[in-house]
XYZ file of C-alpha atoms in Angstrom:
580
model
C -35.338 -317.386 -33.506
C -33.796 -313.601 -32.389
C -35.037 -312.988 -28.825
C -36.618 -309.602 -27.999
C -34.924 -307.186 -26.352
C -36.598 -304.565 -24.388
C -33.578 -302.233 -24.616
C -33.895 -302.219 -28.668
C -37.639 -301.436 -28.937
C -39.006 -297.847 -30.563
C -40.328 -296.733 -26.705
C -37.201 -297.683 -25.261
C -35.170 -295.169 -22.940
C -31.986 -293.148 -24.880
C -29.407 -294.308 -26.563
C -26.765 -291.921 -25.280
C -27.303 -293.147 -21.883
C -23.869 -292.137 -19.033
C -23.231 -296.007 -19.226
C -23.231 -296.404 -22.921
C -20.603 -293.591 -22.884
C -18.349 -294.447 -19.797
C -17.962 -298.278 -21.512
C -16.869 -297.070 -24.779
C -14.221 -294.686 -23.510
C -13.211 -297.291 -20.488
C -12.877 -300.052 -23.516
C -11.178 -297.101 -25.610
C -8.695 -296.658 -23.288
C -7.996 -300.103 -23.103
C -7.916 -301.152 -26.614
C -5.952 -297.792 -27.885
C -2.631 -299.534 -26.411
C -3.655 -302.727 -28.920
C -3.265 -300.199 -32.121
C -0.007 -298.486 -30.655
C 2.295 -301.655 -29.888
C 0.598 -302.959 -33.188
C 1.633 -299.846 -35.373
C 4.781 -299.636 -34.013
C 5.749 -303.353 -34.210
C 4.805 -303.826 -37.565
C 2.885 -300.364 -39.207
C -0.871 -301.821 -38.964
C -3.674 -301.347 -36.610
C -7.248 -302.923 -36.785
C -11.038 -301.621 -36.282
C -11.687 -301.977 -32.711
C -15.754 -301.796 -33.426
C -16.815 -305.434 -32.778
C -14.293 -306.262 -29.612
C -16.260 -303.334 -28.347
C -19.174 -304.260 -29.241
C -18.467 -307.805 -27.674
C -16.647 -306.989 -24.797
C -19.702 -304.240 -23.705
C -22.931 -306.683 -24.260
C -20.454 -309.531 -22.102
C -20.171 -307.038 -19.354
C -23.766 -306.015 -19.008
C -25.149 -309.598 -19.512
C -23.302 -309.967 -16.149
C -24.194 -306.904 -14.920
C -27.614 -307.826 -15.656
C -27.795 -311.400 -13.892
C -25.588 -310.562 -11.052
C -26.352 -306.878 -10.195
C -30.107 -306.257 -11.905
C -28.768 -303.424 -14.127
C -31.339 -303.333 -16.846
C -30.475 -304.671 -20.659
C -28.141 -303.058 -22.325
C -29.548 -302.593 -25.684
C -28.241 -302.241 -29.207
C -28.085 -298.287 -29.596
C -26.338 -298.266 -26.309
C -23.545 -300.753 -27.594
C -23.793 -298.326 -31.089
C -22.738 -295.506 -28.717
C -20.216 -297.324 -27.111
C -18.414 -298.964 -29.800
C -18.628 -295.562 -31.653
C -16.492 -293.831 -28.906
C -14.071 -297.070 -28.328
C -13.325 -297.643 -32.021
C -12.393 -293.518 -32.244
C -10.785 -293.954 -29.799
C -8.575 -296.843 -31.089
C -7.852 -295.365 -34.085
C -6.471 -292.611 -32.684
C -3.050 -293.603 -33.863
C -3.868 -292.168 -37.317
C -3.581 -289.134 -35.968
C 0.510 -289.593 -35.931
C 1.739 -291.431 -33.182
C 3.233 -294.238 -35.661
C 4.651 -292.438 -38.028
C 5.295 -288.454 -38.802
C 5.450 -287.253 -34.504
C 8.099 -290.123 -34.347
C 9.899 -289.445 -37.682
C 9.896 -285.812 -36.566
C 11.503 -286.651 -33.628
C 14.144 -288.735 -35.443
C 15.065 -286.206 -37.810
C 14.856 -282.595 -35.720
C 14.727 -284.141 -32.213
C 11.976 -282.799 -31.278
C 9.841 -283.920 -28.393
C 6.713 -283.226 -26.753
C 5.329 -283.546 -23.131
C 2.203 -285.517 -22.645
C 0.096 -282.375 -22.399
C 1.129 -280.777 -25.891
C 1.099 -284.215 -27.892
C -2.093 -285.091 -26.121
C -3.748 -281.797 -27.274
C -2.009 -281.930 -31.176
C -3.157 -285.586 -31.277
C -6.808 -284.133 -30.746
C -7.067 -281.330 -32.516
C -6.161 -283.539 -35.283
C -8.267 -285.963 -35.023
C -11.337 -283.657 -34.228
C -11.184 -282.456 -37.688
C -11.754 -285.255 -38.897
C -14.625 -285.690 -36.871
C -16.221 -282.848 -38.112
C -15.212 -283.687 -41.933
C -17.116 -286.589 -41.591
C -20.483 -284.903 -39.814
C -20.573 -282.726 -43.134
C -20.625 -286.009 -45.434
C -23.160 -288.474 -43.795
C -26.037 -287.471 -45.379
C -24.311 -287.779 -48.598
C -22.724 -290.522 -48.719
C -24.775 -292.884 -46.109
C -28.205 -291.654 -46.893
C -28.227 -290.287 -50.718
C -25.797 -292.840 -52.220
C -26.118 -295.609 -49.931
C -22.124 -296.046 -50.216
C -21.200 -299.556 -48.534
C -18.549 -298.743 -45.977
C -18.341 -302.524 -45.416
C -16.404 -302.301 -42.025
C -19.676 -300.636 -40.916
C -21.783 -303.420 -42.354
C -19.732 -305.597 -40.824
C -20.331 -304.216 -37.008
C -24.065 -303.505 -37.511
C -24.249 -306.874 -38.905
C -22.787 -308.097 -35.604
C -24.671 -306.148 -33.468
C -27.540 -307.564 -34.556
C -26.759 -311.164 -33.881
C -24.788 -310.896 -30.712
C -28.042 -308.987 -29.633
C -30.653 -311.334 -30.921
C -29.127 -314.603 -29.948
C -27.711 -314.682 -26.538
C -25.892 -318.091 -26.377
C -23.717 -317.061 -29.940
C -22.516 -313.966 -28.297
C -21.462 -315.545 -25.315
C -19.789 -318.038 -27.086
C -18.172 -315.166 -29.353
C -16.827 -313.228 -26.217
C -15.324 -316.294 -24.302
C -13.235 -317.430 -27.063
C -12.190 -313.733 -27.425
C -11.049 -313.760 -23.786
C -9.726 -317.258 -24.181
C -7.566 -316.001 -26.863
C -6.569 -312.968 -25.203
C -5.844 -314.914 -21.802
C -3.235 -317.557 -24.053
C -1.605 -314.844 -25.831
C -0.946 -313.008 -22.817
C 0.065 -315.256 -20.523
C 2.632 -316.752 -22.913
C 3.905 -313.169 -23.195
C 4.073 -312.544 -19.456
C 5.749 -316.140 -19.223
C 8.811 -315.749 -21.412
C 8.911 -311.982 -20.372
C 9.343 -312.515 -16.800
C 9.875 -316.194 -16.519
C 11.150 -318.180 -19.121
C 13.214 -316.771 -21.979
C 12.357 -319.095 -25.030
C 14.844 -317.087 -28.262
C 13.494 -316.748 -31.780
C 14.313 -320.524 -33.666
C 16.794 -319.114 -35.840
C 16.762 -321.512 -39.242
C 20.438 -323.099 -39.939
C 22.402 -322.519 -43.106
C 23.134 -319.354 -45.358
C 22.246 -318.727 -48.773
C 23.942 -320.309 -51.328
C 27.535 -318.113 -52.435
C 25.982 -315.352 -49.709
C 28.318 -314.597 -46.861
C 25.107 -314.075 -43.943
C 23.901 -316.962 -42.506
C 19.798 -316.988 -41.957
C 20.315 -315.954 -38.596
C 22.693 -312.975 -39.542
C 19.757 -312.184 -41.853
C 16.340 -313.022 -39.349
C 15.313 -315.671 -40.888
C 13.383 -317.200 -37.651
C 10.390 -318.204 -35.900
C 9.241 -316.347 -33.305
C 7.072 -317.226 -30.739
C 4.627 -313.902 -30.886
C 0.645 -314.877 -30.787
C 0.437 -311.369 -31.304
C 1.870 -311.535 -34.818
C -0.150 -315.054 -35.432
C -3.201 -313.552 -34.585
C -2.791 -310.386 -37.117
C -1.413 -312.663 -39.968
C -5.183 -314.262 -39.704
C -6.843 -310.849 -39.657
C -4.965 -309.323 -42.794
C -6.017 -312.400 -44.948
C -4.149 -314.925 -47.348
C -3.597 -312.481 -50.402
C -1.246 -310.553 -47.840
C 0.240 -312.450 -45.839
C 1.850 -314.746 -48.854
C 2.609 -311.053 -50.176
C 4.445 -310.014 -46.762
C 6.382 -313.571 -47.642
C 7.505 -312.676 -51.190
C 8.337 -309.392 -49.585
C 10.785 -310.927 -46.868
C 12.210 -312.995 -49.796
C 13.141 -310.166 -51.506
C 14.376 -307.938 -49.586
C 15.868 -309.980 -46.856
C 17.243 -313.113 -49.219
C 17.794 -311.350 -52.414
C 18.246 -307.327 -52.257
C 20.118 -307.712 -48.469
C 23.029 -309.920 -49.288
C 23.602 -308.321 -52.506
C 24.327 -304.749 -51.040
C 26.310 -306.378 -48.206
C 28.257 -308.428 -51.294
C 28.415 -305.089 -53.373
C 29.848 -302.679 -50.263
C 26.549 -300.596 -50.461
C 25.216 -302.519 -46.805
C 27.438 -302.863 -43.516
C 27.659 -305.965 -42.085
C 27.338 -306.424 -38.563
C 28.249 -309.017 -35.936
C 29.240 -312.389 -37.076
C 26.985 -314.218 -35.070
C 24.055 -311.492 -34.357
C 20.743 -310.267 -36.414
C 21.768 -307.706 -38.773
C 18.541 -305.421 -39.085
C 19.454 -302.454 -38.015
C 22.413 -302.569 -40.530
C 20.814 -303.793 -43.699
C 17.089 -301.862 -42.843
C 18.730 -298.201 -43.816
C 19.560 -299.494 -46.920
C 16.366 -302.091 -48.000
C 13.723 -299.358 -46.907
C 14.365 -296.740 -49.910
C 13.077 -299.978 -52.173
C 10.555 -301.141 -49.953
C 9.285 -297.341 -49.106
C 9.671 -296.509 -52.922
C 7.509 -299.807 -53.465
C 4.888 -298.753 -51.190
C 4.076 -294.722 -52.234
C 3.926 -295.918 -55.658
C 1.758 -298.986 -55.355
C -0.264 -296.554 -52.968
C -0.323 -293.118 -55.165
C -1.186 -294.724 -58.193
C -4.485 -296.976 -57.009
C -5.263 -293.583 -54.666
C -5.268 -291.451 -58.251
C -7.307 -294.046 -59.909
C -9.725 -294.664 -57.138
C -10.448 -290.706 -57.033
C -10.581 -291.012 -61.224
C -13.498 -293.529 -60.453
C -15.486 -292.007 -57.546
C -15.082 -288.388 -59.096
C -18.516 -288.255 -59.905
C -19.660 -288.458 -56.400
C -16.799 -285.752 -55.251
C -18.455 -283.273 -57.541
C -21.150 -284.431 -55.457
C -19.693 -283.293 -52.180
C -18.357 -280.189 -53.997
C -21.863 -278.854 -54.371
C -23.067 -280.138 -50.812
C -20.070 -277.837 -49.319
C -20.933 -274.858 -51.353
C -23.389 -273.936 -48.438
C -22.287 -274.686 -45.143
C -24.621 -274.099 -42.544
C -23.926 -271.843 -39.950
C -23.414 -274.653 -37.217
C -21.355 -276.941 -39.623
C -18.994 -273.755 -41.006
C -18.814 -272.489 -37.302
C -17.336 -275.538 -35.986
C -14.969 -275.954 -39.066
C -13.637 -272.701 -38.428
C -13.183 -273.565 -34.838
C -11.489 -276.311 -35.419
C -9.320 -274.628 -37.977
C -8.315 -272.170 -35.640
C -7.272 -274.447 -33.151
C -5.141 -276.218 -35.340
C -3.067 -273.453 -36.437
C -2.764 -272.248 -32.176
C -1.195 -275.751 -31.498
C 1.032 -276.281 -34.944
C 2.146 -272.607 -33.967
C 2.903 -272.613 -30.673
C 4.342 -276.515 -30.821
C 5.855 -276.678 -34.481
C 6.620 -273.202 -35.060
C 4.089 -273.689 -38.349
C 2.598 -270.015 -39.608
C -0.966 -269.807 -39.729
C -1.239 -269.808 -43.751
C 0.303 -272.659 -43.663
C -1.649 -274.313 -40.883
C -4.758 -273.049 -43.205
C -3.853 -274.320 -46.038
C -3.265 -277.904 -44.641
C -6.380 -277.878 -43.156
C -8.167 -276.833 -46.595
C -6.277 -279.993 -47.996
C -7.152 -282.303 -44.886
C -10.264 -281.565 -46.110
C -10.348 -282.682 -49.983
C -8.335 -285.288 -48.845
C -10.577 -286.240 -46.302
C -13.290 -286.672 -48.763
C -11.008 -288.523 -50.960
C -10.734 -290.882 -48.126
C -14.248 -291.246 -47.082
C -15.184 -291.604 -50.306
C -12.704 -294.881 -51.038
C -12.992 -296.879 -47.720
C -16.597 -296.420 -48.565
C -16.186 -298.148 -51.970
C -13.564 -300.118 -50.952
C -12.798 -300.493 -47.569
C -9.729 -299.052 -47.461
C -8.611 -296.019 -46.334
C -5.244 -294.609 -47.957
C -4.297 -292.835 -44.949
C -0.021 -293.463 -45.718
C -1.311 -292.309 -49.474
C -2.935 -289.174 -48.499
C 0.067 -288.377 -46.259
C 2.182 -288.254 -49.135
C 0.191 -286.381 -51.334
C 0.571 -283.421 -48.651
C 4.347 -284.162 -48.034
C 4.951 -283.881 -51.920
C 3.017 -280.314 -51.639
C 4.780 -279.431 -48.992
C 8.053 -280.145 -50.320
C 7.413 -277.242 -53.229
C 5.926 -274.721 -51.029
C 8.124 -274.980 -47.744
C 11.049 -276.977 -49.187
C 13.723 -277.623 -46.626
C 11.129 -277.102 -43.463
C 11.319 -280.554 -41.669
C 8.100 -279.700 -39.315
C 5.780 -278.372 -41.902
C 6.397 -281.232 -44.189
C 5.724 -283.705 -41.422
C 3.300 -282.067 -39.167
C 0.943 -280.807 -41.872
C 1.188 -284.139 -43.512
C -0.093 -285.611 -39.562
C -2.867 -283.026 -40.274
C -4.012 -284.824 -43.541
C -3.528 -288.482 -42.762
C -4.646 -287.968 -39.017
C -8.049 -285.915 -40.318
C -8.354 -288.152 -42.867
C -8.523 -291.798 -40.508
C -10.575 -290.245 -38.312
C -13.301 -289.054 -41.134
C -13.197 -292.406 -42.390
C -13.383 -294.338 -39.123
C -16.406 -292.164 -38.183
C -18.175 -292.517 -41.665
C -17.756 -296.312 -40.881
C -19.690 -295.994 -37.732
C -22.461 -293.254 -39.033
C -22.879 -296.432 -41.288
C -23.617 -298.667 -38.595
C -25.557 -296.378 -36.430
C -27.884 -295.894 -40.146
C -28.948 -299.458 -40.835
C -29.504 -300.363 -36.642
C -31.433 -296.756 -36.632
C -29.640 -295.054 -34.608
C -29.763 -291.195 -33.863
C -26.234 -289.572 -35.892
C -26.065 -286.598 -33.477
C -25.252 -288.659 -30.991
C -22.721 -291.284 -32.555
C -20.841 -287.677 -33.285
C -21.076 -286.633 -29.646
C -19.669 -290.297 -29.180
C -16.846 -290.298 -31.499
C -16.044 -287.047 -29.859
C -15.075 -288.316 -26.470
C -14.085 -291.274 -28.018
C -11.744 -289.075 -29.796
C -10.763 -287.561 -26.685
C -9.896 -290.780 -24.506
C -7.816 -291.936 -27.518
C -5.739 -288.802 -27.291
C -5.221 -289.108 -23.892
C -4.449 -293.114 -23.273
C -3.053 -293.040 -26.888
C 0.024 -290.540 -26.542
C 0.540 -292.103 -22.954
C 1.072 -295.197 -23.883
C 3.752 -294.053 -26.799
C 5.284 -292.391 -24.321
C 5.508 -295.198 -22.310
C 6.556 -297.802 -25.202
C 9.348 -295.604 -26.563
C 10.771 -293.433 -24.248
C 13.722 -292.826 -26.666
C 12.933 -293.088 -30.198
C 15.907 -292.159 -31.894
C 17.481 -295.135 -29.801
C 14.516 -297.498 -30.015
C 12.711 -296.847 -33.195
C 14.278 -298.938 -36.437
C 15.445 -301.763 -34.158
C 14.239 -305.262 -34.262
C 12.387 -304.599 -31.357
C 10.763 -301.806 -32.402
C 10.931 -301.804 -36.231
C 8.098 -299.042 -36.729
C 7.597 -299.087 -40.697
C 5.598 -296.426 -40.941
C 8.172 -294.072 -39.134
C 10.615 -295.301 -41.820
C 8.659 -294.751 -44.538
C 7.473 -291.018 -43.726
C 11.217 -290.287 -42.639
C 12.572 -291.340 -45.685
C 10.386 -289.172 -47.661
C 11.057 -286.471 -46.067
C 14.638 -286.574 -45.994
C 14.314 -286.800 -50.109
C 11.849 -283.593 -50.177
C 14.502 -281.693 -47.580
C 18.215 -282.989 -48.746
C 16.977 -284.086 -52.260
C 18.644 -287.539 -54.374
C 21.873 -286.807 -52.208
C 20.316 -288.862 -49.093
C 19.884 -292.423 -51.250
C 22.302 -294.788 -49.934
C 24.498 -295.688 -52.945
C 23.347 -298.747 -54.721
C 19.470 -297.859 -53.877
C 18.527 -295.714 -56.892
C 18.613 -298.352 -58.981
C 16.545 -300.936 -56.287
C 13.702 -298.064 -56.116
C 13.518 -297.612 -59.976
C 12.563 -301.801 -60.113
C 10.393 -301.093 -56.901
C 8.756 -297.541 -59.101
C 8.185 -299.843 -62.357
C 6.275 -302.992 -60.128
C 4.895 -300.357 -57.420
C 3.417 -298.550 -60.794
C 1.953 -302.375 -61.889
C 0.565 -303.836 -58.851
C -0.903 -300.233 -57.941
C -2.849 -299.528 -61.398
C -3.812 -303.533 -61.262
C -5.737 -303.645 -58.052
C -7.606 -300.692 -59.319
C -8.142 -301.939 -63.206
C -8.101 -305.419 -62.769
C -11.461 -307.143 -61.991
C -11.452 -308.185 -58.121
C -10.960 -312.076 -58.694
C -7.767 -310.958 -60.993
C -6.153 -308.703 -58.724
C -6.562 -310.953 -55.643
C -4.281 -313.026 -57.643
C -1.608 -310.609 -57.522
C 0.959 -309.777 -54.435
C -0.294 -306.641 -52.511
C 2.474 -304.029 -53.148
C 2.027 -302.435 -49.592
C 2.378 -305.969 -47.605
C 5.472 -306.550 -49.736
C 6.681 -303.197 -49.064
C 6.622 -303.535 -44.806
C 8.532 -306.652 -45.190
C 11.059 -304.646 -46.197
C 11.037 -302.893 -43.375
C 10.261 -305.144 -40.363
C 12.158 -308.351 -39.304
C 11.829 -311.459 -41.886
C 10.613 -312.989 -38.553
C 7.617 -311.401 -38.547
C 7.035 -311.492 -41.679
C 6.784 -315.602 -41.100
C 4.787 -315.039 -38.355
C 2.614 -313.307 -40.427
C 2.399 -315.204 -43.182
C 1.941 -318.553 -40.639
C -1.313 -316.962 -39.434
C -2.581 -315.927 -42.574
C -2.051 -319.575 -43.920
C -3.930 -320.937 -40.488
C -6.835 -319.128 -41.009
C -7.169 -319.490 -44.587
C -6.713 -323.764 -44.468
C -9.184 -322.683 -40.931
C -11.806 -321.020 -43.246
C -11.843 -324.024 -45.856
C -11.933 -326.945 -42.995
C -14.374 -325.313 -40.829
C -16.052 -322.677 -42.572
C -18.853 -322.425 -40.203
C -17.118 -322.325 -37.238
C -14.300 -320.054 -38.804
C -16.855 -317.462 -39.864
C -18.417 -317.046 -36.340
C -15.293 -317.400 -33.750
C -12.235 -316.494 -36.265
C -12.386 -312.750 -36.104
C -12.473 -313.121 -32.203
C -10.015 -315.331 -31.402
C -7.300 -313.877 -33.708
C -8.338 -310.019 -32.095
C -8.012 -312.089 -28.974
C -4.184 -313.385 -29.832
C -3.559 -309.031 -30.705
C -4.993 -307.954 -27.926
C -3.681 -310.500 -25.089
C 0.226 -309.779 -26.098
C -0.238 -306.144 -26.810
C -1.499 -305.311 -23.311
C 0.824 -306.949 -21.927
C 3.444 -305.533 -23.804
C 2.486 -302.433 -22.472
C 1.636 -303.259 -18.755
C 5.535 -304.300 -18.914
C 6.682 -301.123 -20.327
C 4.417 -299.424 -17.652
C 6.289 -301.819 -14.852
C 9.638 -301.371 -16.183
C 9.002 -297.152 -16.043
C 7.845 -297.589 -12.648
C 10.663 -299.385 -11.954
């Protein structure tokens, strides 16, 4: 039976209380370096919402017994994993992808100051994107936003039954302890190499080493392979296969790919060739199921069409705010004129109610999609500018995350009845701790990203994938590797296949089918990881059908456990090797 708690009752004291604030943007700050070393390892983050919401109710259950602070009730923990999860997903807003691409390609850098202040202003917009489309989308059509379900789902229990939360939140620390000690041990004490597999491929000159074929010993990698599921992580397999046992030899065999050292890892030499198929694989797959979901939900953007044909004063003043401060920074930073700061932001928001509108459907938000669609406008209305096809692309796919994220959490704050107003003051600061911690921590990770970027220890897919497009859009076919046209017409035809299928197919169908975006990273990230990947995907699937139970109530934790443990670590070195 749920216990009672005081905190949670009708007559209870505000939601929005200084401690329900202060946790989510201490645990946003801490978690934000999870989604950074994450995206730029192997392109993904993850929702941050329930660690939050687990790691906050852990804290003040001790607070409780040991200091007498009163209980910290459900709204509170609402309000704090509102602002930790913004805050987390902060890397949306570019710091994975186009401000790293941009620096590849123009060399372009920023201070901490100036990225922390684009990073915001990018991500407030989305903010206030999403404030406009609650009450349509949460209230009128009741649109499922399941990552939202899922944390107000949790909330409830980890509030209602003491001893399941507490079991929840030690074997999330247990998880995070293992994966980061092991990282801090063969980091500082004991170097333990990949396992490199013997043998080559049959007739192939590279060996499996030559070509990363190898396990790794990275919890971090485990631990995401369970939280991506089975359907990808098999698909992240078939991808390595391809690209690193089939399409890699062959353009080393054909003279298209350099090979490199005899007895090394050749990544960074076959990855500028295999990521025009694997990129072309991925906007394809991605543009076509993003044009079919808005074909299906375009009754409910008409919808939104008419709700934004009167703007209230508040709601149009702070759009217009917003706008404004957009096109100050993309001026004074990226040299971008202020139509076409304008117009960006007039697309960030369609897009952004594109966006809303499918992760509430779906559950998936086609940030990398979106991005696209504004780097293909771009490319016909400021061919040949580098920095506006990027940066107003960042403006897009950052506004865009950011909506969505929120609309998630306006979700969960609706079914635990919880006061919107103030989950928007939340995200807010949430929004404004990411910036801060977020672009810090890049700075920290890669203090040289033309030199570090690309590299096996740093693959970054995303960065390769919005580079790539943009040196098409700028240089035209001229900057395809030879040999790769005729690898990204396949990748078009299946992208085109698997992208319509997930959308037309019915759900048990499509499972069936590889995920063309999971395929497409392997492509672009170390066949190692894709094995690691794949390995935790496998565990947690044969974990789910053993011990479903069990699986169901600690899985989630423990593998965001294994993610967060190495992560932090990863960059408490990088913050110890800068200090020297």
């Amino acid at each position: 039976m749920e216990q009672d708690n005081p905190a949670d009752r009708p007559d209870s004291p505000g939601e929005f209380t200084a401690r329900a604030v202060v946790t989510g943007m201490l645990l946003g700050a801490a978690l934000t370096p999870c989604n950074v070393y994450s995206g730029l390892k192997i392109g993904w983050s993850f929702n941050m919402s329930i660690a939050a919401g687990l790691l906050a109710v852990g804290a003040w259950r001790l607070a409780e017994k040991g200091l007498g602070a009163r209980p910290f009730g459900m709204r509170e923990n609402n309000i704090n994993q509102t602002a930790a999860s913004s805050a987390a997903s902060i890397i949306s807003a570019g710091l994975v992808a186009p401000i790293p691409a941009l620096t590849l390609l123009t060399g372009t850098e920023l201070a901490w100051p100036a990225l922390a202040v684009w990073v915001f202003a990018v991500s407030i917009l989305g903010v206030v994107v999403a404030a406009g489309l609650r009450r349509q989308m949460i209230e009128h059509e009741n649109l499922a936003f399941p990552a939202g379900l899922a944390t107000a789902e949790t909330l409830k229990r980890i509030h209602g039954r003491g001893r399941e939360q507490g079991a929840r939140l030690r074997a999330l620390l247990a998880a995070t302890g293992v994966s980061g000690g092991l990282k801090l041990v063969l980091d500082l004490a004991v170097s333990v190499p990949r396992l490199a597999l013997p043998g080559s491929l049959p007739g192939a000159l590279p060996s499996l080493k030559n070509l990363g074929v190898a396990l790794d010993p990275s919890l971090l990698m485990i631990g995401f392979g369970a939280l991506i599921g089975l359907r990808a992580g098999l698909s992240l397999l078939l991808g390595a296969f391809l690209a690193w046992g089939v399409l890699g030899p062959w353009a080393v065999a054909r003279g298209w790919a350099e090979a490199g050292a005899a007895d090394g890892v050749w990544f960074s030499e076959l990855v500028t060739w295999l990521l025009w198929p694997g990129v072309t694989l991925t906007v394809v797959a991605a543009l076509t199921s993003f044009v079919l979901s808005v074909l299906k939900v375009r009754r409910g953007l008409a919808a939104e069409a008419r709700m934004g044909g009167g703007l209230r004063g508040g709601y149009a003043l702070a759009l217009a705010t917003v706008t404004a401060l957009i096109c100050v920074v993309a001026g004074s930073l990226f040299g971008l004129p202020v139509w076409v700061s304008v117009l960006a932001v007039a697309l960030s928001y369609v897009l952004a109610v594109i966006a809303a509108r499918v992760s509430g459907e779906t559950g998936v938000t086609p940030v990398g999609a979106l991005g696209k669609v504004t780097q293909l406008t771009y490319g016909v209305v400021t061919p040949g500018d580098m920095a506006a096809n990027l940066m107003t692309a960042n403006i897009t796919g950052g506004a865009a995350g950011q909506c969505a994220d929120m609309m998630h959490d306006l979700k969960t704050g609706w079914i635990i009845g919880a006061k919107p107003q103030l989950q928007i003051y939340a995200q807010a600061l949430g929004v404004l701790t990411g910036a801060l911690a977020g672009t810090a921590v890049y700075l920290v990770l890669v203090p040289d990203p033309a030199g570090m970027l690309m590299t096996p220890e740093w693959p970054a897919p995303a960065v390769a994938t919005w580079k790539a497009v943009a040196e098409v859009l700028s240089a035209g076919l001229g900057a395809i590797p030879d040999g790769a046209g005729a690898a990204m017409a396949v990748a078009a035809v299946l992208g085109l296949f698997l992208g319509a299928a997930d959308r037309m197919l019915p759900e048990h169908l499509a499972r069936r089918l590889p995920s063309a975006p999971a395929a497409g990273v392997a492509f672009v990230i170390p066949a190692w990881n894709s094995l690691s990947l794949c390995l935790g995907a496998v565990i947690a699937a044969a974990a789910a059908r053993c011990w479903p139970e069990l699986t169901e109530r600690y899985g989630t934790a423990v593998a965001a456990g294994l993610v967060a443990g190495e992560s932090l670590i990863g960059v408490a070195l990088a913050f110890r090797t800068m200090a020297g």
